[in-house]
């Protein structure tokens, strides 16, 4: 699965417009074409949903 996060700027993802702080994933369907609507900074995370994980530690949210 991939998860796209918009750090800055604005992009079109298919028919949807995303701005700073927005994100979209490919959990339900592959991501459509992405078009920057100007200078934009994006991060794409590739997530292995079958990887082992832990909720222990200092940054676990608990």
mmCIF file of N, CA and C in Angstrom:
data_model
loop_
_atom_site.group_PDB
_atom_site.id
_atom_site.type_symbol
_atom_site.label_atom_id
_atom_site.label_comp_id
_atom_site.label_asym_id
_atom_site.label_seq_id
_atom_site.Cartn_x
_atom_site.Cartn_y
_atom_site.Cartn_z
ATOM 1 N N UNK A 1 0.847 -1.164 0.000
ATOM 2 C CA UNK A 1 0.000 0.000 0.000
ATOM 3 C C UNK A 1 0.897 1.233 0.000
ATOM 4 N N UNK A 2 0.460 2.266 -0.646
ATOM 5 C CA UNK A 2 1.180 3.538 -0.618
ATOM 6 C C UNK A 2 0.294 4.604 0.015
ATOM 7 N N UNK A 3 0.951 5.583 0.626
ATOM 8 C CA UNK A 3 0.245 6.687 1.270
ATOM 9 C C UNK A 3 0.949 7.973 0.871
ATOM 10 N N UNK A 4 0.235 8.867 0.225
ATOM 11 C CA UNK A 4 0.774 10.135 -0.267
ATOM 12 C C UNK A 4 0.366 11.256 0.679
ATOM 13 N N UNK A 5 1.329 12.050 1.112
ATOM 14 C CA UNK A 5 1.081 13.169 2.029
ATOM 15 C C UNK A 5 1.574 14.451 1.374
ATOM 16 N N UNK A 6 0.763 15.501 1.413
ATOM 17 C CA UNK A 6 1.124 16.792 0.836
ATOM 18 C C UNK A 6 1.737 17.658 1.942
ATOM 19 N N UNK A 7 3.045 17.891 1.861
ATOM 20 C CA UNK A 7 3.731 18.744 2.833
ATOM 21 C C UNK A 7 3.431 20.209 2.577
ATOM 22 N N UNK A 8 3.377 20.581 1.315
ATOM 23 C CA UNK A 8 3.150 21.976 0.947
ATOM 24 C C UNK A 8 2.645 22.021 -0.492
ATOM 25 N N UNK A 9 1.815 23.010 -0.796
ATOM 26 C CA UNK A 9 1.321 23.187 -2.156
ATOM 27 C C UNK A 9 -0.050 22.563 -2.335
ATOM 28 N N UNK A 10 -0.369 22.298 -3.591
ATOM 29 C CA UNK A 10 -1.669 21.716 -3.939
ATOM 30 C C UNK A 10 -1.491 20.776 -5.125
ATOM 31 N N UNK A 11 -2.148 19.629 -5.064
ATOM 32 C CA UNK A 11 -2.087 18.648 -6.143
ATOM 33 C C UNK A 11 -3.481 18.140 -6.457
ATOM 34 N N UNK A 12 -3.653 17.652 -7.668
ATOM 35 C CA UNK A 12 -4.871 16.959 -8.057
ATOM 36 C C UNK A 12 -4.558 15.477 -8.111
ATOM 37 N N UNK A 13 -5.393 14.700 -7.446
ATOM 38 C CA UNK A 13 -5.273 13.241 -7.458
ATOM 39 C C UNK A 13 -6.574 12.717 -8.038
ATOM 40 N N UNK A 14 -6.529 12.376 -9.312
ATOM 41 C CA UNK A 14 -7.771 12.023 -9.994
ATOM 42 C C UNK A 14 -8.679 13.248 -10.023
ATOM 43 N N UNK A 15 -9.888 13.111 -9.497
ATOM 44 C CA UNK A 15 -10.856 14.215 -9.470
ATOM 45 C C UNK A 15 -10.792 15.028 -8.185
ATOM 46 N N UNK A 16 -9.882 14.673 -7.279
ATOM 47 C CA UNK A 16 -9.821 15.321 -5.968
ATOM 48 C C UNK A 16 -8.639 16.289 -5.886
ATOM 49 N N UNK A 17 -8.855 17.380 -5.151
ATOM 50 C CA UNK A 17 -7.808 18.361 -4.916
ATOM 51 C C UNK A 17 -7.312 18.202 -3.484
ATOM 52 N N UNK A 18 -5.990 18.104 -3.319
ATOM 53 C CA UNK A 18 -5.388 17.973 -1.993
ATOM 54 C C UNK A 18 -4.472 19.152 -1.737
ATOM 55 N N UNK A 19 -4.488 19.662 -0.512
ATOM 56 C CA UNK A 19 -3.619 20.764 -0.122
ATOM 57 C C UNK A 19 -2.743 20.368 1.042
ATOM 58 N N UNK A 20 -1.995 21.334 1.543
ATOM 59 C CA UNK A 20 -1.067 21.122 2.649
ATOM 60 C C UNK A 20 -1.755 20.395 3.807
ATOM 61 N N UNK A 21 -1.143 19.293 4.245
ATOM 62 C CA UNK A 21 -1.672 18.517 5.360
ATOM 63 C C UNK A 21 -2.611 17.401 4.967
ATOM 64 N N UNK A 22 -2.994 17.328 3.698
ATOM 65 C CA UNK A 22 -3.899 16.270 3.227
ATOM 66 C C UNK A 22 -3.109 15.039 2.828
ATOM 67 N N UNK A 23 -3.772 13.905 2.841
ATOM 68 C CA UNK A 23 -3.145 12.666 2.412
ATOM 69 C C UNK A 23 -4.167 11.757 1.754
ATOM 70 N N UNK A 24 -3.665 10.785 1.023
ATOM 71 C CA UNK A 24 -4.511 9.801 0.356
ATOM 72 C C UNK A 24 -3.726 8.496 0.270
ATOM 73 N N UNK A 25 -4.444 7.369 0.347
ATOM 74 C CA UNK A 25 -3.757 6.077 0.295
ATOM 75 C C UNK A 25 -4.330 5.207 -0.826
ATOM 76 N N UNK A 26 -3.601 4.156 -1.090
ATOM 77 C CA UNK A 26 -4.041 3.178 -2.083
ATOM 78 C C UNK A 26 -4.639 1.956 -1.394
ATOM 79 N N UNK A 27 -5.167 2.130 -0.170
ATOM 80 C CA UNK A 27 -5.712 0.996 0.582
ATOM 81 C C UNK A 27 -6.917 0.378 -0.117
ATOM 82 N N UNK A 28 -7.758 1.193 -0.735
ATOM 83 C CA UNK A 28 -8.971 0.689 -1.389
ATOM 84 C C UNK A 28 -8.810 0.495 -2.899
ATOM 85 N N UNK A 29 -7.957 1.311 -3.518
ATOM 86 C CA UNK A 29 -7.743 1.237 -4.971
ATOM 87 C C UNK A 29 -6.398 1.892 -5.286
ATOM 88 N N UNK A 30 -5.776 1.529 -6.400
ATOM 89 C CA UNK A 30 -4.515 2.180 -6.777
ATOM 90 C C UNK A 30 -4.697 3.692 -6.920
ATOM 91 N N UNK A 31 -3.658 4.440 -6.577
ATOM 92 C CA UNK A 31 -3.734 5.891 -6.722
ATOM 93 C C UNK A 31 -3.811 6.270 -8.200
ATOM 94 N N UNK A 32 -4.684 7.212 -8.544
ATOM 95 C CA UNK A 32 -4.747 7.688 -9.934
ATOM 96 C C UNK A 32 -3.584 8.636 -10.214
ATOM 97 N N UNK A 33 -3.548 9.205 -11.384
ATOM 98 C CA UNK A 33 -2.508 10.163 -11.753
ATOM 99 C C UNK A 33 -2.504 11.338 -10.784
ATOM 100 N N UNK A 34 -1.314 11.853 -10.526
ATOM 101 C CA UNK A 34 -1.140 12.980 -9.612
ATOM 102 C C UNK A 34 -0.557 14.140 -10.405
ATOM 103 N N UNK A 35 -1.190 15.307 -10.294
ATOM 104 C CA UNK A 35 -0.758 16.502 -11.025
ATOM 105 C C UNK A 35 -0.533 17.631 -10.027
ATOM 106 N N UNK A 36 0.676 18.192 -9.991
ATOM 107 C CA UNK A 36 0.951 19.345 -9.132
ATOM 108 C C UNK A 36 0.314 20.583 -9.750
ATOM 109 N N UNK A 37 -0.339 21.389 -8.912
ATOM 110 C CA UNK A 37 -0.979 22.622 -9.364
ATOM 111 C C UNK A 37 -0.083 23.833 -9.085
ATOM 112 N N UNK A 38 1.207 23.609 -9.027
ATOM 113 C CA UNK A 38 2.206 24.627 -8.714
ATOM 114 C C UNK A 38 3.316 23.953 -7.925
ATOM 115 N N UNK A 39 4.208 24.750 -7.356
ATOM 116 C CA UNK A 39 5.270 24.188 -6.535
ATOM 117 C C UNK A 39 4.653 23.430 -5.365
ATOM 118 N N UNK A 40 5.028 22.184 -5.221
ATOM 119 C CA UNK A 40 4.469 21.331 -4.168
ATOM 120 C C UNK A 40 5.548 20.406 -3.644
ATOM 121 N N UNK A 41 5.442 20.066 -2.363
ATOM 122 C CA UNK A 41 6.332 19.087 -1.731
ATOM 123 C C UNK A 41 5.477 17.923 -1.263
ATOM 124 N N UNK A 42 5.818 16.719 -1.732
ATOM 125 C CA UNK A 42 5.051 15.515 -1.425
ATOM 126 C C UNK A 42 5.958 14.461 -0.816
ATOM 127 N N UNK A 43 5.371 13.591 -0.004
ATOM 128 C CA UNK A 43 6.070 12.418 0.518
ATOM 129 C C UNK A 43 5.203 11.214 0.203
ATOM 130 N N UNK A 44 5.815 10.181 -0.352
ATOM 131 C CA UNK A 44 5.096 8.942 -0.629
ATOM 132 C C UNK A 44 5.680 7.854 0.258
ATOM 133 N N UNK A 45 4.845 7.304 1.141
ATOM 134 C CA UNK A 45 5.257 6.211 2.011
ATOM 135 C C UNK A 45 4.806 4.901 1.392
ATOM 136 N N UNK A 46 5.691 3.927 1.343
ATOM 137 C CA UNK A 46 5.340 2.580 0.910
ATOM 138 C C UNK A 46 5.179 1.756 2.177
ATOM 139 N N UNK A 47 3.976 1.242 2.415
ATOM 140 C CA UNK A 47 3.633 0.596 3.678
ATOM 141 C C UNK A 47 3.412 -0.899 3.451
ATOM 142 N N UNK A 48 4.140 -1.703 4.214
ATOM 143 C CA UNK A 48 3.955 -3.148 4.180
ATOM 144 C C UNK A 48 2.970 -3.504 5.297
ATOM 145 N N UNK A 49 1.734 -3.735 4.941
ATOM 146 C CA UNK A 49 0.686 -3.996 5.923
ATOM 147 C C UNK A 49 0.863 -5.339 6.634
ATOM 148 N N UNK A 50 1.764 -6.195 6.142
ATOM 149 C CA UNK A 50 2.002 -7.489 6.786
ATOM 150 C C UNK A 50 3.244 -7.475 7.662
ATOM 151 N N UNK A 51 3.931 -6.340 7.752
ATOM 152 C CA UNK A 51 5.151 -6.243 8.562
ATOM 153 C C UNK A 51 4.810 -6.301 10.052
ATOM 154 N N UNK A 52 5.699 -6.893 10.845
ATOM 155 C CA UNK A 52 5.459 -6.897 12.295
ATOM 156 C C UNK A 52 5.547 -5.474 12.841
ATOM 157 N N UNK A 53 4.855 -5.224 13.944
ATOM 158 C CA UNK A 53 4.857 -3.889 14.533
ATOM 159 C C UNK A 53 4.763 -4.000 16.049
ATOM 160 N N UNK A 54 4.974 -2.892 16.709
ATOM 161 C CA UNK A 54 4.887 -2.831 18.168
ATOM 162 C C UNK A 54 4.200 -1.533 18.579
ATOM 163 N N UNK A 55 3.406 -1.589 19.633
ATOM 164 C CA UNK A 55 2.808 -0.396 20.200
ATOM 165 C C UNK A 55 3.603 0.079 21.407
ATOM 166 N N UNK A 56 4.726 -0.560 21.677
ATOM 167 C CA UNK A 56 5.574 -0.173 22.802
ATOM 168 C C UNK A 56 6.587 0.869 22.340
ATOM 169 N N UNK A 57 7.056 1.684 23.265
ATOM 170 C CA UNK A 57 8.082 2.664 22.930
ATOM 171 C C UNK A 57 7.618 4.064 23.248
ATOM 172 N N UNK A 58 8.484 5.028 22.973
ATOM 173 C CA UNK A 58 8.209 6.417 23.336
ATOM 174 C C UNK A 58 7.361 7.159 22.326
ATOM 175 N N UNK A 59 7.176 6.620 21.117
ATOM 176 C CA UNK A 59 6.411 7.312 20.085
ATOM 177 C C UNK A 59 5.280 6.409 19.597
ATOM 178 N N UNK A 60 4.683 5.668 20.487
ATOM 179 C CA UNK A 60 3.650 4.702 20.101
ATOM 180 C C UNK A 60 2.255 5.292 20.106
ATOM 181 N N UNK A 61 2.077 6.447 20.740
ATOM 182 C CA UNK A 61 0.747 7.017 20.846
ATOM 183 C C UNK A 61 -0.004 6.548 22.072
ATOM 184 N N UNK A 62 0.626 5.691 22.878
ATOM 185 C CA UNK A 62 -0.042 5.232 24.117
ATOM 186 C C UNK A 62 0.657 5.770 25.328
#
